[in-house]
Short mmCIF file of C-alpha atoms and ligand atoms in Angstrom, two decimals:
data_model
loop_
_atom_site.label_atom_id
_atom_site.label_comp_id
_atom_site.label_asym_id
_atom_site.label_seq_id
_atom_site.Cartn_x
_atom_site.Cartn_y
_atom_site.Cartn_z
CA UNK A 27 25.63 36.61 51.21
CA UNK A 28 26.05 38.56 48.05
CA UNK A 29 22.69 38.30 46.59
CA UNK A 30 22.21 39.84 42.88
CA UNK A 31 18.71 41.25 42.09
CA UNK A 32 17.76 41.64 38.45
CA UNK A 33 15.40 44.27 38.62
CA UNK A 34 15.66 45.53 41.88
CA UNK A 35 15.15 49.34 41.86
CA UNK A 36 11.44 47.64 40.41
CA UNK A 37 8.43 48.28 42.85
CA UNK A 38 9.02 44.06 44.56
CA UNK A 39 12.61 44.76 43.63
CA UNK A 40 13.16 47.12 45.33
CA UNK A 41 11.38 46.43 48.44
CA UNK A 42 13.41 43.03 48.67
CA UNK A 43 16.50 44.95 48.06
CA UNK A 44 15.47 46.75 51.67
CA UNK A 45 14.71 43.44 53.32
CA UNK A 46 18.21 42.17 51.95
CA UNK A 47 20.42 44.95 52.77
CA UNK A 48 18.54 45.73 56.47
CA UNK A 49 19.10 41.56 57.11
CA UNK A 50 23.22 42.02 56.32
CA UNK A 51 23.49 40.63 53.23
CA UNK A 52 25.59 42.33 50.54
CA UNK A 53 23.08 43.49 46.90
CA UNK A 54 24.35 44.35 43.76
CA UNK A 55 21.32 45.25 41.54
CA UNK A 56 21.28 44.93 38.19
CA UNK A 57 18.70 47.16 36.62
CA UNK A 58 17.89 48.78 32.74
CA UNK A 59 15.76 50.97 34.20
CA UNK A 60 13.67 51.28 31.80
CA UNK A 61 10.28 51.13 33.82
CA UNK A 62 11.93 52.17 37.03
CA UNK A 63 13.89 54.72 38.57
CA UNK A 64 17.46 55.19 40.49
CA UNK A 65 15.49 57.56 43.39
CA UNK A 66 13.75 54.03 44.41
CA UNK A 67 17.64 52.46 45.77
CA UNK A 68 18.70 55.98 47.09
CA UNK A 69 15.95 55.95 49.71
CA UNK A 70 16.23 51.89 50.08
CA UNK A 71 19.61 53.09 50.85
CA UNK A 72 18.51 56.00 53.08
CA UNK A 73 16.43 53.44 54.97
CA UNK A 74 18.73 50.71 55.52
CA UNK A 75 21.77 52.38 56.32
CA UNK A 76 23.39 50.46 53.07
CA UNK A 77 24.01 51.00 49.62
CA UNK A 78 23.39 48.20 46.95
CA UNK A 79 26.14 48.24 43.82
CA UNK A 80 23.98 49.07 40.76
CA UNK A 81 25.36 47.81 37.59
CA UNK A 82 22.94 49.42 34.35
CA UNK A 83 22.51 46.44 32.08
CA UNK A 84 19.71 44.72 29.52
CA UNK A 85 19.39 41.17 30.29
CA UNK A 86 19.47 41.72 26.58
CA UNK A 87 22.75 42.56 26.81
CA UNK A 88 24.67 39.20 27.34
CA UNK A 89 28.26 40.25 27.29
CA UNK A 90 27.19 42.98 30.10
CA UNK A 91 25.41 40.63 31.82
CA UNK A 92 28.43 38.06 32.34
CA UNK A 93 30.50 41.10 32.66
CA UNK A 94 28.74 41.88 35.17
CA UNK A 95 28.32 38.28 36.88
CA UNK A 96 31.81 37.49 36.62
CA UNK A 97 32.84 40.72 38.63
CA UNK A 98 30.08 40.65 41.18
CA UNK A 99 30.13 36.56 41.94
CA UNK A 100 26.85 36.33 44.19
CA UNK A 101 26.14 34.00 46.11
CA UNK A 102 22.68 33.63 44.54
CA UNK A 103 20.76 35.61 42.62
CA UNK A 104 16.87 36.37 42.37
CA UNK A 105 15.34 37.54 38.79
CA UNK A 106 12.62 39.95 39.00
CA UNK A 107 13.66 41.73 35.93
CA UNK A 108 11.31 41.56 32.77
CA UNK A 109 8.30 43.44 31.31
CA UNK A 110 4.87 42.53 33.71
CA UNK A 111 1.55 44.10 31.72
CA UNK A 112 -0.73 41.31 30.53
CA UNK A 113 -2.25 43.83 28.19
CA UNK A 114 0.90 44.88 26.57
CA UNK A 115 1.83 41.52 26.00
CA UNK A 116 -1.00 40.82 24.06
CA UNK A 117 -0.36 43.72 21.46
CA UNK A 118 3.18 42.87 21.89
CA UNK A 119 3.61 39.09 22.19
CA UNK A 120 7.50 38.83 20.61
CA UNK A 121 8.61 41.89 22.59
CA UNK A 122 7.72 39.96 25.64
CA UNK A 123 8.84 36.94 24.34
CA UNK A 124 12.67 38.40 23.99
CA UNK A 125 12.59 40.49 26.69
CA UNK A 126 11.37 37.77 29.41
CA UNK A 127 12.52 34.30 28.25
CA UNK A 128 15.92 35.04 26.07
CA UNK A 129 16.45 37.19 29.04
CA UNK A 130 15.88 34.80 31.26
CA UNK A 131 18.08 32.23 29.10
CA UNK A 132 21.20 34.94 28.92
CA UNK A 133 20.80 35.19 32.43
CA UNK A 134 21.05 31.01 33.84
CA UNK A 135 24.35 31.26 30.75
CA UNK A 136 25.90 34.64 33.00
CA UNK A 137 25.42 32.72 35.87
CA UNK A 138 27.18 29.43 34.75
CA UNK A 139 30.22 31.54 33.34
CA UNK A 140 30.53 32.24 36.92
CA UNK A 141 29.69 29.20 38.31
CA UNK A 142 26.73 30.51 40.61
CA UNK A 143 24.29 27.81 40.31
CA UNK A 144 21.35 29.46 43.42
CA UNK A 145 18.12 31.61 41.52
CA UNK A 146 15.26 32.52 42.92
CA UNK A 147 12.29 33.33 40.05
CA UNK A 148 9.19 35.54 40.47
CA UNK A 149 6.51 34.09 38.62
CA UNK A 150 3.36 34.25 38.64
CA UNK A 151 -0.22 32.79 39.45
CA UNK A 152 -0.47 34.02 36.17
CA UNK A 153 0.22 30.19 35.16
CA UNK A 154 -2.40 28.18 36.57
CA UNK A 155 -5.10 27.23 34.11
CA UNK A 156 -8.45 28.57 35.24
CA UNK A 157 -10.28 25.99 38.07
CA UNK A 158 -12.86 25.36 40.37
CA UNK A 159 -10.96 24.06 42.66
CA UNK A 160 -9.74 27.00 44.95
CA UNK A 161 -7.15 27.70 47.09
CA UNK A 162 -5.19 26.62 44.23
CA UNK A 163 -2.33 24.77 45.06
CA UNK A 164 1.52 24.15 43.39
CA UNK A 165 0.08 20.94 41.81
CA UNK A 166 -2.91 22.77 39.95
CA UNK A 167 -3.06 22.99 35.88
CA UNK A 168 -1.13 25.60 34.48
CA UNK A 169 -2.53 26.61 31.43
CA UNK A 170 -1.79 30.62 30.41
CA UNK A 171 -3.76 32.82 28.88
CA UNK A 172 -1.89 35.70 27.83
CA UNK A 173 1.93 35.85 26.17
CA UNK A 174 3.35 37.65 29.78
CA UNK A 175 1.56 34.87 31.98
CA UNK A 176 3.50 32.27 29.10
CA UNK A 177 6.90 33.72 29.17
CA UNK A 178 6.12 33.17 32.73
CA UNK A 179 5.36 29.48 32.79
CA UNK A 180 7.69 29.05 29.47
CA UNK A 181 10.63 30.30 32.11
CA UNK A 182 8.68 28.09 34.75
CA UNK A 183 9.28 24.62 32.35
CA UNK A 184 12.79 26.07 31.59
CA UNK A 185 14.36 25.90 34.19
CA UNK A 186 12.51 22.35 35.65
CA UNK A 187 14.58 21.63 32.59
CA UNK A 188 17.48 22.90 34.08
CA UNK A 189 17.31 21.59 37.58
CA UNK A 190 17.00 17.94 35.41
CA UNK A 191 19.52 18.01 33.66
CA UNK A 192 21.93 19.25 35.87
CA UNK A 193 21.80 18.46 40.25
CA UNK A 194 24.04 21.86 40.82
CA UNK A 195 20.90 23.98 40.39
CA UNK A 196 18.87 25.69 43.32
CA UNK A 197 16.19 26.67 42.72
CA UNK A 198 13.69 28.49 43.48
CA UNK A 199 10.16 29.48 41.51
CA UNK A 200 7.90 31.80 43.59
CA UNK A 201 4.27 31.96 42.22
CA UNK A 202 2.77 35.56 43.52
CA UNK A 203 -0.67 35.99 43.46
CA UNK A 204 -1.31 39.56 43.43
CA UNK A 205 0.95 42.63 45.30
CA UNK A 206 -0.16 45.30 46.41
CA UNK A 207 1.03 47.87 49.21
CA UNK A 208 4.38 49.58 50.28
CA UNK A 209 6.80 50.01 52.60
CA UNK A 210 4.97 51.07 56.00
CA UNK A 211 7.36 54.52 56.07
CA UNK A 212 5.39 55.16 52.65
CA UNK A 213 8.80 55.62 51.27
CA UNK A 214 8.68 53.46 48.84
CA UNK A 215 5.88 51.49 46.70
CA UNK A 216 4.49 51.09 43.09
CA UNK A 217 5.04 53.41 40.68
CA UNK A 218 3.37 52.35 37.50
CA UNK A 219 4.05 54.66 34.37
CA UNK A 220 0.79 55.62 32.58
CA UNK A 221 -2.78 53.98 33.22
CA UNK A 222 -2.49 51.51 35.80
CA UNK A 223 -4.03 47.96 34.52
CA UNK A 224 -4.13 46.89 38.20
CA UNK A 225 -6.75 47.27 40.81
CA UNK A 226 -4.37 48.97 43.67
CA UNK A 227 -2.72 51.24 42.11
CA UNK A 228 -6.01 52.38 40.11
CA UNK A 229 -7.68 53.24 42.95
CA UNK A 230 -4.95 54.96 44.89
CA UNK A 231 -4.64 57.49 42.13
CA UNK A 232 -8.42 57.94 42.56
CA UNK A 233 -7.96 58.24 46.50
CA UNK A 234 -4.65 61.02 45.11
CA UNK A 235 -6.47 62.87 42.78
CA UNK A 236 -5.17 61.89 39.18
CA UNK A 237 -7.96 59.63 38.12
CA UNK A 238 -11.67 60.50 38.61
CA UNK A 239 -13.23 57.14 39.54
CA UNK A 240 -13.14 53.64 39.65
CA UNK A 241 -14.30 51.70 36.91
CA UNK A 242 -15.61 47.72 38.50
CA UNK A 243 -15.19 45.62 35.15
CA UNK A 244 -18.40 43.54 35.95
CA UNK A 245 -20.51 43.20 38.75
CA UNK A 246 -22.67 39.66 37.52
CA UNK A 247 -19.62 36.84 38.76
CA UNK A 248 -20.71 34.38 40.35
CA UNK A 249 -18.45 35.21 43.91
CA UNK A 250 -19.83 36.42 46.86
CA UNK A 251 -20.63 40.07 46.22
CA UNK A 252 -20.76 39.65 42.11
CA UNK A 253 -17.33 41.62 41.80
CA UNK A 254 -13.71 40.31 41.36
CA UNK A 255 -12.04 38.29 44.20
CA UNK A 256 -8.14 38.24 44.12
CA UNK A 257 -5.38 37.13 46.45
CA UNK A 258 -3.48 40.23 47.72
CA UNK A 259 -0.79 39.63 49.45
CA UNK A 260 1.42 43.02 50.78
CA UNK A 261 4.49 43.51 49.05
CA UNK A 262 6.40 43.42 52.10
CA UNK A 263 5.75 39.75 53.02
CA UNK A 264 6.24 38.96 49.14
CA UNK A 265 9.44 40.95 49.51
CA UNK A 266 10.50 38.13 52.90
CA UNK A 267 9.49 35.12 50.75
CA UNK A 268 12.04 35.98 48.79
CA UNK A 269 14.62 36.25 51.77
CA UNK A 270 13.28 32.60 53.50
CA UNK A 271 13.48 30.84 50.03
CA UNK A 272 17.32 32.19 49.62
CA UNK A 273 18.07 31.16 52.73
CA UNK A 274 15.68 27.35 51.69
CA UNK A 275 18.51 27.35 48.27
CA UNK A 276 21.37 28.30 50.89
CA UNK A 277 20.95 23.70 51.97
CA UNK A 278 18.82 22.34 49.18
CA UNK A 279 19.34 21.75 45.63
CA UNK A 280 16.73 21.28 42.62
CA UNK A 281 13.85 23.17 41.64
CA UNK A 282 11.01 23.89 43.81
CA UNK A 283 7.86 25.84 43.27
CA UNK A 284 5.81 28.27 46.10
CA UNK A 285 2.29 29.81 46.16
CA UNK A 286 3.16 33.34 47.58
CA UNK A 287 -0.42 34.54 48.78
CA UNK A 288 -2.46 34.90 52.10
CA UNK A 289 -4.12 31.68 50.93
CA UNK A 290 -7.92 33.53 50.71
CA UNK A 291 -9.46 36.06 47.96
CA UNK A 292 -11.34 39.93 48.78
CA UNK A 293 -13.49 41.73 46.25
CA UNK A 294 -12.63 44.38 43.95
CA UNK A 295 -15.76 46.27 45.80
CA UNK A 296 -14.11 45.26 49.22
CA UNK A 297 -10.96 46.50 48.28
CA UNK A 298 -12.31 49.78 47.37
CA UNK A 299 -13.85 49.93 51.29
CA UNK A 300 -10.54 49.48 52.57
CA UNK A 301 -9.05 51.59 50.66
CA UNK A 302 -11.87 54.32 51.77
CA UNK A 303 -11.31 53.69 54.88
CA UNK A 304 -7.19 54.18 54.59
CA UNK A 305 -8.14 57.81 52.98
CA UNK A 306 -10.67 58.65 55.06
CA UNK A 307 -13.35 59.13 52.54
CA UNK A 308 -15.65 56.76 50.34
CA UNK A 309 -14.28 56.65 46.61
CA UNK A 310 -16.33 56.65 43.93
CA UNK A 311 -16.50 53.88 41.49
CA UNK A 312 -19.16 52.96 38.41
CA UNK A 313 -20.15 48.70 37.71
CA UNK A 314 -18.86 48.43 33.92
CA UNK A 315 -19.22 45.30 31.32
CA UNK A 316 -16.54 42.49 32.40
CA UNK A 317 -12.71 43.54 31.61
CA UNK A 318 -11.74 40.30 28.85
CA UNK A 319 -9.91 37.49 29.52
CA UNK A 320 -10.58 38.43 33.45
CA UNK A 321 -11.91 35.49 35.41
CA UNK A 322 -14.17 35.25 38.35
CA UNK A 323 -11.68 34.70 41.58
CA UNK A 324 -8.72 32.70 42.65
CA UNK A 325 -6.59 32.67 45.71
CA UNK A 326 -3.31 30.43 46.38
CA UNK A 327 -2.73 28.08 49.11
CA UNK A 328 0.05 29.28 50.67
CA UNK A 329 1.45 25.65 53.15
CA UNK A 330 3.57 24.77 51.17
CA UNK A 331 5.62 28.24 51.76
CA UNK A 332 4.79 27.81 55.43
CA UNK A 333 6.36 23.79 55.64
CA UNK A 334 9.42 24.77 53.66
CA UNK A 335 10.22 28.07 54.07
CA UNK A 336 8.87 29.45 57.67
CA UNK A 337 6.66 32.17 55.56
CA UNK A 338 3.42 32.66 55.79
CA UNK A 339 1.67 36.77 54.58
CA UNK A 340 1.52 38.82 58.37
CA UNK A 341 -0.25 41.12 56.85
CA UNK A 342 -3.69 41.77 56.01
CA UNK A 343 -6.18 43.69 53.54
CA UNK A 344 -6.83 47.28 55.46
CA UNK A 345 -2.74 47.28 55.94
CA UNK A 346 -2.43 46.53 52.38
CA UNK A 347 -4.57 49.54 51.40
CA UNK A 348 -3.40 51.93 55.05
CA UNK A 349 0.38 51.37 53.49
CA UNK A 350 -0.49 52.08 50.04
CA UNK A 351 -2.13 55.19 50.93
CA UNK A 352 0.94 56.65 52.67
CA UNK A 353 3.23 55.91 50.24
CA UNK A 354 1.31 57.32 47.32
CA UNK A 355 0.07 60.70 49.49
CA UNK A 356 3.28 61.36 50.36
CA UNK A 357 4.42 60.89 46.59
CA UNK A 358 1.18 61.70 44.49
CA UNK A 359 3.53 61.35 41.32
CA UNK A 360 5.38 58.44 42.54
CA UNK A 361 9.51 58.78 42.22
CA UNK A 362 9.24 61.48 39.77
CA UNK A 363 10.67 61.37 35.98
CA UNK A 364 13.82 60.30 35.03
CA UNK A 365 15.23 59.31 31.98
CA UNK A 366 18.41 57.77 31.76
CA UNK A 367 20.18 59.64 29.87
CA UNK A 368 23.77 59.76 29.62
CA UNK A 369 24.36 59.76 33.91
CA UNK A 370 27.11 56.68 33.65
CA UNK A 371 26.84 54.40 36.91
CA UNK A 372 28.98 56.14 38.80
CA UNK A 373 26.90 59.22 38.75
CA UNK A 374 23.86 56.98 39.59
CA UNK A 375 25.82 55.24 42.49
CA UNK A 376 27.00 58.29 43.87
CA UNK A 377 23.40 59.64 43.94
CA UNK A 378 22.53 55.88 45.77
CA UNK A 379 24.51 56.46 48.42
CA UNK A 380 23.71 60.20 48.18
CA UNK A 381 26.88 61.24 47.59
CA UNK A 382 25.85 63.56 44.63
CA UNK A 383 21.82 64.99 44.50
CA UNK A 384 22.04 66.50 41.31
CA UNK A 385 19.92 64.15 39.16
CA UNK A 386 16.67 65.61 39.34
CA UNK A 387 14.36 67.87 42.03
CA UNK A 388 13.25 64.33 42.99
CA UNK A 389 12.20 64.32 47.10
CA UNK A 390 14.84 62.55 48.97
CA UNK A 391 14.12 60.50 52.19
CA UNK A 392 12.33 63.07 54.46
C1 LIG B 7 -8.02 42.49 40.45
C2 LIG B 7 -9.08 42.36 39.73
C3 LIG B 7 -10.18 42.90 37.93
C4 LIG B 7 -8.62 47.09 37.52
C5 LIG B 7 -3.20 40.68 36.82
C6 LIG B 7 -2.19 39.87 35.94
C7 LIG B 7 -1.12 38.52 37.32
C8 LIG B 7 -0.90 39.61 38.15
C9 LIG B 7 -1.10 40.59 38.41
C10 LIG B 7 1.96 40.24 37.78
C11 LIG B 7 -10.29 41.58 39.25
C12 LIG B 7 -10.83 44.12 38.53
C13 LIG B 7 -8.90 45.84 37.99
C14 LIG B 7 -9.30 48.16 37.70
C15 LIG B 7 -11.15 46.27 38.38
N1 LIG B 7 0.06 40.01 37.46
N2 LIG B 7 -10.59 45.19 38.41
N3 LIG B 7 -10.88 47.79 37.80
O1 LIG B 7 -5.76 40.72 36.65
O2 LIG B 7 -6.23 39.30 39.01
O3 LIG B 7 -3.57 39.64 38.17
O4 LIG B 7 -2.11 41.19 38.09
O5 LIG B 7 2.36 38.46 37.52
O6 LIG B 7 0.01 38.19 36.16
O7 LIG B 7 -3.04 39.39 35.82
O8 LIG B 7 -5.18 42.31 38.94
O9 LIG B 7 -4.85 44.23 39.69
O10 LIG B 7 -5.16 43.62 37.47
O11 LIG B 7 -7.22 42.82 38.40
O12 LIG B 7 -12.53 45.92 38.06
O13 LIG B 7 -9.62 49.05 37.19
O14 LIG B 7 -9.79 43.76 39.85
O15 LIG B 7 -11.62 42.71 36.74
O16 LIG B 7 -11.03 41.18 39.16
P1 LIG B 7 -5.22 40.81 38.06
P2 LIG B 7 -5.85 43.10 38.66
#
């Protein structure tokens, strides 16, 4: 199958591209490289022994999107492309609505132009309303508490309306809980720009010496040890869920929603403990006040994905921490700096394929 992956050079996208290539699919990537590097795809290509075709483009450039969609005519699209920082979305809500919601409208219109109607959408557990009823089922009430989460909720509702308006669409909405970890090779992983907002990448940077200590946002929550509890899911398990969703959509029309989580929660203190074991030293931390907007705990019920997709998370928090540490210790500065500058699509595809390596001094796969 030929799959077009928006945001395929990013953290979760690059892991999905690797698994797609390893499963024998043909892959095209549409990415503006605003928050990712072609280095991730070069390493994916070196590991998979097959290369995705990169098309540099922005979801807000509807002409470019249509041109690529008509050129590629994929069998399916996986849509990772979007802005995803909760805190930034509060400061710049319009940028988030424009990029995430309008960008997705552009994507759907481009797909209609090319008669491509199989879509997997990267949604988030952040669309769920705060609830005491755990684990969260897919029919739990939705009510996002920040602009980022509201863009995901609006897109879900838009896709529901699209599926009702036309019986031709096959749409899979995947609600991620907390994606963490890295490919066990240590060659690809999460490479956040600036100070990480999320817990695991922050801990990882403390472990590698880029940050001094972990700040635990509150230890007075009504949870088993007083710190926040979340459903952390290994990024490789998460990526596999996308392949299983694509397979399901090959035989089903309509709109479907699946939680992708482990079904259990882990506290902040336990994540720090797991990472301390992974890196071989007790990581320093300090208890500080709660972070505005945080809730005590949430975790998902992945039964529907197991029954309908045959998917379940295989990796636990220890493996998440070990794999994240391997990536971080092998790549203390992530993929290194990358500015798209005046590189052409041809330059970057030659780099990804290993034909040229003049883009930067970034280490390539060992
Ligand atoms: C996890 C726990 C914090 C940082 C966010 C998005 C969500 C999804 C996943 C995309 C909480 C605590 C954190 C730190 C801490 N992303 N914490 N110190 O907030 O559950 O979810 O990322 O879909 O949409 O909202 O993840 O990693 O920020 O926090 O104590 O430095 O760690 O209070 O309990 P969160 P997180």
